[in-house]
Coordinates of C-alpha atoms in Angstrom, one line a residue:
X142 CA 8.4 94.6 -29.4
X143 CA 6.1 94.8 -32.4
X144 CA 8.1 97.8 -33.8
X145 CA 11.0 95.4 -34.4
X146 CA 9.5 91.9 -34.5
X147 CA 6.2 91.3 -36.3
X148 CA 4.0 88.9 -34.1
X149 CA 6.4 89.3 -31.3
X150 CA 6.6 86.3 -28.9
X151 CA 9.2 85.2 -26.4
X152 CA 11.3 82.1 -26.5
X153 CA 13.8 81.0 -23.9
X154 CA 17.1 79.2 -23.9
X155 CA 17.8 76.7 -22.4
X156 CA 14.6 75.3 -23.9
X157 CA 11.9 75.0 -21.3
X158 CA 11.5 71.3 -22.2
X159 CA 15.2 70.6 -21.6
X160 CA 16.7 69.4 -18.3
X161 CA 18.3 72.8 -17.7
X162 CA 15.2 74.8 -18.9
X163 CA 12.1 75.9 -17.2
X164 CA 13.6 78.8 -15.3
X165 CA 11.2 81.6 -14.3
X166 CA 11.3 84.0 -17.3
X167 CA 11.7 87.0 -15.0
X168 CA 15.2 85.8 -14.2
X169 CA 16.2 85.6 -17.9
X170 CA 18.1 88.2 -19.9
X171 CA 15.7 89.8 -22.4
X172 CA 17.3 90.2 -25.8
X173 CA 16.3 91.3 -29.3
X174 CA 18.1 89.2 -32.0
X175 CA 18.1 91.0 -35.4
X176 CA 19.6 89.7 -38.6
X177 CA 21.4 92.7 -40.1
X178 CA 23.8 92.9 -43.0
X179 CA 24.3 89.1 -43.1
X180 CA 24.9 88.6 -39.4
X181 CA 23.0 88.3 -36.2
X182 CA 23.1 91.2 -33.9
X183 CA 21.9 91.0 -30.3
X184 CA 20.4 94.0 -28.5
X185 CA 19.0 94.5 -25.0
X186 CA 15.3 94.3 -25.3
X187 CA 14.4 96.3 -22.2
X188 CA 16.1 99.5 -21.0
X189 CA 14.6 98.9 -17.5
X190 CA 16.3 95.4 -17.3
X191 CA 19.9 95.6 -18.5
X192 CA 21.6 92.4 -19.4
X193 CA 24.2 91.5 -16.8
X194 CA 25.5 88.2 -18.4
X195 CA 24.9 86.5 -15.1
X196 CA 21.3 85.4 -15.9
X197 CA 20.6 81.7 -15.8
X198 CA 18.7 81.9 -19.2
X199 CA 18.0 84.1 -22.2
X200 CA 14.6 85.1 -23.4
X201 CA 14.6 86.3 -27.0
X202 CA 11.9 88.4 -28.7
X203 CA 11.2 86.5 -31.9
X204 CA 8.4 86.2 -34.5
X205 CA 5.7 83.8 -33.4
X206 CA 6.2 81.6 -36.5
X207 CA 9.9 81.2 -35.8
X208 CA 9.2 80.4 -32.2
X209 CA 6.7 77.7 -33.1
X210 CA 9.0 76.3 -35.8
X211 CA 12.0 76.1 -33.5
X212 CA 9.8 74.5 -30.7
X213 CA 8.5 71.9 -33.2
X214 CA 12.0 71.1 -34.5
X215 CA 13.3 70.8 -30.9
X216 CA 10.5 68.4 -29.9
X217 CA 11.0 66.3 -33.0
X218 CA 14.8 66.2 -32.4
X219 CA 14.4 65.0 -28.8
X220 CA 11.9 62.3 -29.8
X221 CA 13.7 61.0 -32.9
X222 CA 17.1 61.0 -31.3
X223 CA 15.8 59.7 -27.9
X224 CA 17.6 62.5 -26.0
X225 CA 17.6 61.8 -22.2
X226 CA 17.8 64.2 -19.3
X227 CA 21.4 65.4 -18.8
X228 CA 22.5 64.1 -22.2
X229 CA 24.6 66.5 -24.1
X230 CA 23.8 67.8 -27.6
X231 CA 24.8 70.8 -29.7
X232 CA 22.5 73.6 -30.9
X233 CA 23.4 75.3 -34.3
X234 CA 21.7 78.5 -35.3
X235 CA 21.4 79.3 -39.0
X236 CA 19.8 82.3 -40.7

């Protein structure tokens, strides 16, 4: 989606490295998150694959640098906080 996201890459949630993650990306809802007028708006990324809200995961089209940054922060968090499989934690998203 380079028309909307420079250096488009896909990132999934739950995180692939998490206990719940690693689902085949073809099963994920494909979304396009855009920050507009001070708030995040979520759009369907593919007209040929409508979001049903029953998907086991979400795959967002995001800029590569944001994808790499989030992955690095997640990895550092898991290591520094010694997060174990099935251990609960919160994810906060800020602009």
